[in-house]
CSV table of C-alpha atoms in Angstrom, one decimal:
chain,number,residue,atom,x,y,z
A,3,UNK,CA,120.9,71.9,62.5
A,4,UNK,CA,121.2,68.5,62.8
A,5,UNK,CA,119.3,68.2,65.5
A,6,UNK,CA,119.2,64.0,65.8
A,7,UNK,CA,115.8,63.0,69.0
A,8,UNK,CA,115.0,66.7,70.1
A,9,UNK,CA,116.5,66.7,73.3
A,10,UNK,CA,118.3,70.5,73.1
A,11,UNK,CA,116.0,71.7,70.6
A,12,UNK,CA,112.7,70.2,72.4
A,13,UNK,CA,115.0,71.2,76.1
A,14,UNK,CA,114.5,75.2,74.5
A,15,UNK,CA,111.5,75.3,73.3
A,16,UNK,CA,109.9,74.1,77.0
A,17,UNK,CA,112.2,77.5,78.7
A,18,UNK,CA,110.1,79.2,75.8
A,19,UNK,CA,112.0,79.8,72.4
A,20,UNK,CA,110.6,79.3,69.6
A,21,UNK,CA,112.8,77.1,68.0
A,22,UNK,CA,113.2,75.5,64.4
A,23,UNK,CA,114.7,72.0,64.6
A,24,UNK,CA,116.6,70.5,61.4
A,25,UNK,CA,117.5,66.9,60.5
A,26,UNK,CA,117.7,65.0,57.9
A,27,UNK,CA,117.3,61.4,59.6
A,28,UNK,CA,112.8,60.9,59.7
A,29,UNK,CA,113.3,58.8,62.2
A,30,UNK,CA,115.3,60.7,64.6
A,31,UNK,CA,112.5,63.6,63.9
A,32,UNK,CA,110.2,61.0,64.5
A,33,UNK,CA,111.7,60.8,68.3
A,34,UNK,CA,111.9,64.2,68.7
A,35,UNK,CA,107.7,65.1,67.7
A,36,UNK,CA,107.0,62.6,70.5
A,37,UNK,CA,109.0,64.4,72.9
A,38,UNK,CA,107.3,66.7,76.1
A,39,UNK,CA,107.4,70.6,73.9
A,40,UNK,CA,108.0,68.8,70.4
A,41,UNK,CA,104.6,70.3,69.9
A,42,UNK,CA,105.9,73.5,69.9
A,43,UNK,CA,108.8,72.5,67.4
A,44,UNK,CA,109.1,73.9,63.6
A,45,UNK,CA,110.5,70.0,62.0
A,46,UNK,CA,112.3,70.4,58.9
A,47,UNK,CA,113.7,66.9,57.4
A,48,UNK,CA,116.3,67.9,55.3
A,49,UNK,CA,119.9,69.6,55.5
A,50,UNK,CA,120.2,73.8,56.2
A,51,UNK,CA,119.7,74.9,53.2
A,52,UNK,CA,115.8,74.3,53.7
A,53,UNK,CA,115.9,76.9,56.2
A,54,UNK,CA,115.4,80.1,54.7
A,55,UNK,CA,115.5,83.2,56.4
A,56,UNK,CA,113.7,82.6,59.7
A,57,UNK,CA,115.6,85.9,60.8
A,58,UNK,CA,117.2,83.7,64.0
A,59,UNK,CA,119.3,85.1,66.8
A,60,UNK,CA,121.4,81.6,67.0
A,61,UNK,CA,121.6,79.0,65.3
A,62,UNK,CA,123.5,75.3,66.8
A,63,UNK,CA,125.4,72.2,66.0
A,64,UNK,CA,125.8,69.8,69.2
A,65,UNK,CA,126.5,67.4,69.0
A,66,UNK,CA,129.5,67.2,66.7
A,67,UNK,CA,127.4,68.2,63.9
A,68,UNK,CA,130.3,70.3,61.5
A,69,UNK,CA,132.3,67.2,61.1
A,70,UNK,CA,130.3,65.4,59.3
A,71,UNK,CA,130.8,67.3,57.0
A,72,UNK,CA,133.8,66.0,55.0
A,73,UNK,CA,134.1,68.0,51.7
A,74,UNK,CA,135.0,72.0,52.2
A,75,UNK,CA,132.1,72.1,49.4
A,76,UNK,CA,129.2,71.2,52.0
A,77,UNK,CA,130.8,72.6,55.0
A,78,UNK,CA,130.7,76.5,52.6
A,79,UNK,CA,127.1,75.5,51.6
A,80,UNK,CA,126.2,74.5,55.1
A,81,UNK,CA,128.0,77.4,56.7
A,82,UNK,CA,126.9,79.9,54.2
A,83,UNK,CA,123.3,78.7,54.2
A,84,UNK,CA,123.3,79.2,58.2
A,85,UNK,CA,124.2,82.9,57.9
A,86,UNK,CA,121.7,82.8,55.4
A,87,UNK,CA,119.4,82.0,58.6
A,88,UNK,CA,120.1,84.6,61.2
A,89,UNK,CA,119.5,87.9,61.5
A,90,UNK,CA,123.0,90.3,61.0
A,91,UNK,CA,124.3,90.8,64.8
A,92,UNK,CA,122.9,86.4,65.0
A,93,UNK,CA,125.2,83.6,66.5
A,94,UNK,CA,126.7,80.6,65.3
A,95,UNK,CA,127.5,78.4,68.5
A,96,UNK,CA,128.9,74.8,67.3
A,97,UNK,CA,131.7,72.0,68.7
A,98,UNK,CA,134.5,69.9,66.8
A,99,UNK,CA,137.3,68.1,67.6
A,100,UNK,CA,140.3,69.0,68.7
A,101,UNK,CA,143.3,67.4,65.6
A,102,UNK,CA,145.7,68.1,67.6
A,103,UNK,CA,144.8,66.4,70.7
A,104,UNK,CA,144.3,63.8,68.9
A,105,UNK,CA,141.4,61.9,70.4
A,106,UNK,CA,140.6,58.7,67.9
A,107,UNK,CA,143.4,57.5,69.2
A,108,UNK,CA,141.5,56.6,72.2
A,109,UNK,CA,138.6,55.0,69.9
A,110,UNK,CA,139.2,51.6,70.6
A,111,UNK,CA,137.2,48.5,71.9
A,112,UNK,CA,138.7,49.0,75.3
A,113,UNK,CA,137.4,52.7,75.9
A,114,UNK,CA,134.2,51.3,76.0
A,115,UNK,CA,131.6,53.0,78.2
A,116,UNK,CA,128.0,52.0,79.4
A,117,UNK,CA,124.2,54.2,80.2
A,118,UNK,CA,121.3,53.3,80.9
A,119,UNK,CA,118.3,53.5,79.0
A,120,UNK,CA,115.0,53.5,81.0
A,121,UNK,CA,113.8,51.6,78.0
A,122,UNK,CA,115.9,49.5,76.0
A,123,UNK,CA,118.0,49.0,79.7
A,124,UNK,CA,122.1,49.4,80.1
A,125,UNK,CA,123.8,50.1,76.3
A,126,UNK,CA,127.1,49.8,75.9
A,127,UNK,CA,129.1,51.4,73.0
A,128,UNK,CA,132.3,52.3,71.8
A,129,UNK,CA,134.4,53.2,69.0
A,130,UNK,CA,136.6,51.4,66.7
A,131,UNK,CA,138.9,53.2,64.4
A,132,UNK,CA,139.7,51.9,60.6
A,133,UNK,CA,142.0,54.6,58.6
A,134,UNK,CA,142.5,57.6,59.1
A,135,UNK,CA,143.4,60.5,56.6
A,136,UNK,CA,144.0,64.2,55.0
A,137,UNK,CA,142.1,65.4,58.2
A,138,UNK,CA,138.7,62.0,57.7
A,139,UNK,CA,138.5,59.2,60.8
A,140,UNK,CA,136.8,56.1,59.2
A,141,UNK,CA,135.5,54.4,62.2
A,142,UNK,CA,132.7,52.4,63.7
A,143,UNK,CA,130.3,53.1,66.5
A,144,UNK,CA,129.3,49.8,68.6
A,145,UNK,CA,126.0,49.8,70.6
A,146,UNK,CA,125.2,46.5,72.5
A,147,UNK,CA,122.1,46.0,74.5
A,148,UNK,CA,122.5,44.0,77.5
A,149,UNK,CA,119.5,42.6,78.0
A,150,UNK,CA,118.8,41.2,73.7
A,151,UNK,CA,123.1,40.6,73.1
A,152,UNK,CA,122.3,42.1,70.4
A,153,UNK,CA,124.7,44.7,68.8
A,154,UNK,CA,124.2,47.6,66.2
A,155,UNK,CA,126.7,48.8,64.4
A,156,UNK,CA,127.1,52.9,62.5
A,157,UNK,CA,129.9,53.1,60.1
A,158,UNK,CA,130.9,56.8,60.0
A,159,UNK,CA,133.6,59.0,58.6
A,160,UNK,CA,134.1,62.3,59.9
A,161,UNK,CA,136.0,65.1,59.5
A,162,UNK,CA,138.6,66.6,62.2
A,163,UNK,CA,139.3,70.8,61.2
A,164,UNK,CA,142.0,72.4,63.1
A,165,UNK,CA,141.0,76.8,64.8
A,166,UNK,CA,143.2,77.4,62.2
A,167,UNK,CA,140.3,76.0,59.3
A,168,UNK,CA,137.7,76.7,61.2
A,169,UNK,CA,138.1,80.6,61.5
A,170,UNK,CA,139.2,80.5,58.0
A,171,UNK,CA,135.8,78.5,56.7
A,172,UNK,CA,134.0,81.3,58.8
A,173,UNK,CA,135.1,83.9,57.2
A,174,UNK,CA,134.6,83.0,53.8
A,175,UNK,CA,131.5,82.4,54.5
A,176,UNK,CA,130.6,86.2,56.4
A,177,UNK,CA,131.3,85.3,59.6
A,178,UNK,CA,133.3,86.9,62.4
A,179,UNK,CA,135.1,84.5,64.9
A,180,UNK,CA,134.6,85.8,68.3
A,181,UNK,CA,135.2,83.4,70.3
A,182,UNK,CA,137.0,79.6,70.7
A,183,UNK,CA,137.2,77.3,74.1
A,184,UNK,CA,139.1,74.6,74.5
A,185,UNK,CA,136.2,72.8,77.0
A,186,UNK,CA,132.2,73.6,78.2
A,187,UNK,CA,134.1,74.7,81.1
A,188,UNK,CA,135.3,77.7,78.8
A,189,UNK,CA,139.3,77.4,79.1
A,190,UNK,CA,141.3,78.8,76.2
A,191,UNK,CA,141.7,76.6,73.5
A,192,UNK,CA,144.8,75.1,73.5
A,193,UNK,CA,147.1,72.0,70.7
A,194,UNK,CA,145.7,69.2,73.7
A,195,UNK,CA,142.2,71.0,74.5
A,196,UNK,CA,139.9,67.6,73.0
A,197,UNK,CA,137.3,70.4,71.7
A,198,UNK,CA,137.3,73.0,70.0
A,199,UNK,CA,133.7,75.3,70.9
A,200,UNK,CA,133.3,77.8,68.1
A,201,UNK,CA,131.1,81.4,68.9
A,202,UNK,CA,130.4,83.1,65.6
A,203,UNK,CA,128.7,86.6,64.5
A,204,UNK,CA,127.1,87.7,61.3
């Protein structure tokens, strides 16, 4: 869910898994379809409600996709749809930034980082925060292209849910939380851990 340009989706297809990639952005899916092994993926343009019931073993959301569901209602609907797409005993895995770590306080122009794209060249990126209230962070992502001087700006709103909120919302949708990690090295979740990486079972 929220497969974007299909980087992870196509890698799973390369490994021989049957994969469905879902994303609401047509431009993202155009890139995804052109990736190696993209022809092995079933691509769905739209939201998770279009998945149906494929009896999947695993559903994943990466890139903090869970935080783009701003309201309780939209998050609950997504979880219910994902549960319906899984076989009994199937798993849902995703990550969400931990609100108690207050990572958004470090999102400034001074905290920019760079990446070298084989086509676009060096891209500098940073995030600026405009407001924080009721668990939602209003921010803007900036992408500056060194080769052209062009800068792209993308406004965002992100919902930060606590571990207790995530656990309760999953239970309300019929999931059982099995593990919550605090980082990708599988350390336990803690108040200052930047991530909440959740594995839940249908």
